[in-house]
Amino acid sequence: MKQETVSNTIQPGWLLLFMAWLIATTGTLTSLFFSQIVELPVCLLCWYQRIGMYPLVLMLPLALFPYDPKVVRYAGALVIFGWLTALFHVLLIAGFIPQAAQPCVQDIPCSQTHLNLFGFMNMPMMSLLTFTVIGLLLYFSNIQTTRNHHE
Amino acid sequence: MNKKTLFIGTAFMLVLAFAAAVTLFQNQQPTKNTALTTQQMSALERGNAPIKGPRYAKVTIVEFFDPACKTCANFHSYMNDLVKKYPGKVKVLMRYAPLHQGSDQVVKLLEAAHLQGQFWPALELLFANQNAWTSNHVSQPDQAQSILAQLPLKPEQFIADFNSKDVENAVTKDIKDGQTLNVRATPEFFVNGKPMPSFGYEQLNQLVEQAIAEVY
């Protein structure tokens, strides 16, 4: 009986991991909304970022029940991969990376004034921000728990 | 609140929020598949615009294009195939949408060629040699003009037409009508006044088949 109360109490580390899951899931649903409902085309770099984001939706809950602070090792690899891709994408759009390095996707109209470009202008930034926050939450969740163990 | 309640509650809320967003978005998009406004309908065609296919064809694809646009060039042979696939039923009417820098001059070249009956050969030449007269999405009208020199055009007439008020008016009307129709990308298609629900070859084909079923 006592055991159950302990496992059901919300520790700070668990809460941080929960928030990481919440953000990953919100990001996943948002990206699915834009590609499946609004039907904005998804470029190659967006797909790579999705690879880093979508698995977290299913992976993090496994680390929540029961709570496993070691998840940062597995989830972290995805987050770092997604974060680097998002950074590359942001730099590409800001013009810091030469255009020759840009993967060009067929069927996306080449006009610069297309509405979709508005989406592309903002989406990588949102992605970079999301990966940053998830990464920080995972890190602090891990730190939090390690510290508690030492006490 | 225990962990499981928090987790399941949140997951439930997220799914609910997603469903609500989808419903809201789809309710706000009624214009997507319905006809254009009367004002927009009158902006679709220009009397003397270049046409491929027989004039009597009851299905009209209005294509807004930019000769410097790569996707337009890719679509070109597909458009030719569409006209051939439904003989006598489909025609393509071309409108200029010079969105790329410098393209406003290139479409004037096309319109001047059109006045001598050479629009289609001129367009094929420009699309086939697109890389030769565009660089970094900027059109080079001088280079485009030298490519067109191989067409059987009367040179003086061509220059005179290029600088004429008629050609300028035609291009200005196309740009203005494009704005009325919210053309923000090329190619943009309207099949008997209906825009594509989403961009793609198959979507265009479906729209054409739909229009044929309606009028024939």
mmCIF file of C-alpha atoms in Angstrom, chain A residues 6-98:
data_model
loop_
_atom_site.group_PDB
_atom_site.id
_atom_site.type_symbol
_atom_site.label_atom_id
_atom_site.label_comp_id
_atom_site.label_asym_id
_atom_site.label_seq_id
_atom_site.Cartn_x
_atom_site.Cartn_y
_atom_site.Cartn_z
ATOM 1 C CA VAL A 6 5.294 6.511 -3.488
ATOM 2 C CA SER A 7 5.057 5.496 -7.149
ATOM 3 C CA ASN A 8 1.999 7.669 -7.590
ATOM 4 C CA THR A 9 3.515 10.821 -6.098
ATOM 5 C CA ILE A 10 4.692 13.221 -8.774
ATOM 6 C CA GLN A 11 8.429 13.856 -8.398
ATOM 7 C CA PRO A 12 10.025 16.914 -10.077
ATOM 8 C CA GLY A 13 12.099 14.719 -12.415
ATOM 9 C CA TRP A 14 9.017 12.831 -13.555
ATOM 10 C CA LEU A 15 7.156 16.084 -14.126
ATOM 11 C CA LEU A 16 9.967 17.457 -16.320
ATOM 12 C CA LEU A 17 9.921 14.279 -18.401
ATOM 13 C CA PHE A 18 6.146 14.514 -18.636
ATOM 14 C CA MET A 19 6.469 18.074 -19.920
ATOM 15 C CA ALA A 20 9.009 16.919 -22.524
ATOM 16 C CA TRP A 21 6.453 14.359 -23.699
ATOM 17 C CA LEU A 22 3.725 17.009 -23.732
ATOM 18 C CA ILE A 23 5.811 19.299 -25.922
ATOM 19 C CA ALA A 24 6.894 16.498 -28.276
ATOM 20 C CA THR A 25 3.281 15.410 -28.708
ATOM 21 C CA THR A 26 2.043 18.956 -29.254
ATOM 22 C CA GLY A 27 4.791 19.453 -31.847
ATOM 23 C CA THR A 28 3.905 16.187 -33.568
ATOM 24 C CA LEU A 29 0.217 17.028 -33.747
ATOM 25 C CA THR A 30 1.000 20.535 -35.000
ATOM 26 C CA SER A 31 3.234 19.219 -37.769
ATOM 27 C CA LEU A 32 0.644 16.611 -38.748
ATOM 28 C CA PHE A 33 -1.996 19.337 -38.792
ATOM 29 C CA PHE A 34 0.000 21.436 -41.229
ATOM 30 C CA SER A 35 0.928 18.570 -43.557
ATOM 31 C CA GLN A 36 -2.285 16.509 -43.507
ATOM 32 C CA ILE A 37 -5.003 19.084 -42.946
ATOM 33 C CA VAL A 38 -3.657 22.383 -44.265
ATOM 34 C CA GLU A 39 -1.707 20.284 -46.819
ATOM 35 C CA LEU A 40 1.493 22.276 -46.838
ATOM 36 C CA PRO A 41 4.166 20.299 -48.664
ATOM 37 C CA VAL A 42 6.745 18.631 -46.407
ATOM 38 C CA CYS A 43 10.329 19.144 -47.503
ATOM 39 C CA LEU A 44 13.184 16.724 -47.021
ATOM 40 C CA LEU A 45 14.657 18.498 -43.996
ATOM 41 C CA CYS A 46 11.252 18.562 -42.299
ATOM 42 C CA TRP A 47 11.096 14.795 -42.681
ATOM 43 C CA TYR A 48 14.457 14.386 -40.958
ATOM 44 C CA GLN A 49 13.230 16.521 -38.077
ATOM 45 C CA ARG A 50 10.089 14.411 -37.875
ATOM 46 C CA ILE A 51 12.281 11.339 -37.462
ATOM 47 C CA GLY A 52 13.708 12.975 -34.346
ATOM 48 C CA MET A 53 10.359 14.125 -32.969
ATOM 49 C CA TYR A 54 7.690 11.500 -33.640
ATOM 50 C CA PRO A 55 9.289 8.526 -31.810
ATOM 51 C CA LEU A 56 9.395 10.601 -28.597
ATOM 52 C CA VAL A 57 5.587 10.557 -28.472
ATOM 53 C CA LEU A 58 5.657 6.804 -27.884
ATOM 54 C CA MET A 59 9.062 6.434 -26.273
ATOM 55 C CA LEU A 60 8.741 8.958 -23.437
ATOM 56 C CA PRO A 61 5.544 7.453 -21.932
ATOM 57 C CA LEU A 62 7.438 4.148 -21.571
ATOM 58 C CA ALA A 63 9.929 6.052 -19.432
ATOM 59 C CA LEU A 64 7.098 7.672 -17.437
ATOM 60 C CA PHE A 65 5.502 4.347 -16.412
ATOM 61 C CA PRO A 66 7.549 3.347 -14.521
ATOM 62 C CA TYR A 67 9.751 6.389 -14.281
ATOM 63 C CA ASP A 68 13.138 5.776 -15.903
ATOM 64 C CA PRO A 69 15.549 8.739 -15.800
ATOM 65 C CA LYS A 70 17.971 6.844 -18.067
ATOM 66 C CA VAL A 71 15.658 7.621 -20.993
ATOM 67 C CA VAL A 72 17.762 10.700 -21.684
ATOM 68 C CA ARG A 73 20.327 8.368 -23.278
ATOM 69 C CA TYR A 74 17.902 7.044 -25.886
ATOM 70 C CA ALA A 75 15.647 10.042 -26.355
ATOM 71 C CA GLY A 76 18.658 12.361 -26.263
ATOM 72 C CA ALA A 77 20.114 10.828 -29.413
ATOM 73 C CA LEU A 78 16.895 11.594 -31.293
ATOM 74 C CA VAL A 79 16.694 15.099 -29.844
ATOM 75 C CA ILE A 80 20.282 15.934 -30.802
ATOM 76 C CA PHE A 81 19.746 14.597 -34.323
ATOM 77 C CA GLY A 82 16.539 16.620 -34.707
ATOM 78 C CA TRP A 83 18.099 19.705 -33.160
ATOM 79 C CA LEU A 84 21.074 19.661 -35.556
ATOM 80 C CA THR A 85 18.800 19.192 -38.568
ATOM 81 C CA ALA A 86 16.576 22.048 -37.397
ATOM 82 C CA LEU A 87 19.639 24.255 -36.919
ATOM 83 C CA PHE A 88 20.829 23.427 -40.446
ATOM 84 C CA HIS A 89 17.351 24.232 -41.774
ATOM 85 C CA VAL A 90 17.175 27.556 -39.944
ATOM 86 C CA LEU A 91 20.641 28.562 -41.165
ATOM 87 C CA LEU A 92 19.703 27.543 -44.695
ATOM 88 C CA ILE A 93 16.632 29.749 -44.686
ATOM 89 C CA ALA A 94 18.529 32.619 -43.092
ATOM 90 C CA GLY A 95 20.994 32.306 -45.974
ATOM 91 C CA PHE A 96 24.078 31.309 -43.982
ATOM 92 C CA ILE A 97 24.384 28.063 -45.937
ATOM 93 C CA PRO A 98 24.856 28.287 -49.724
#
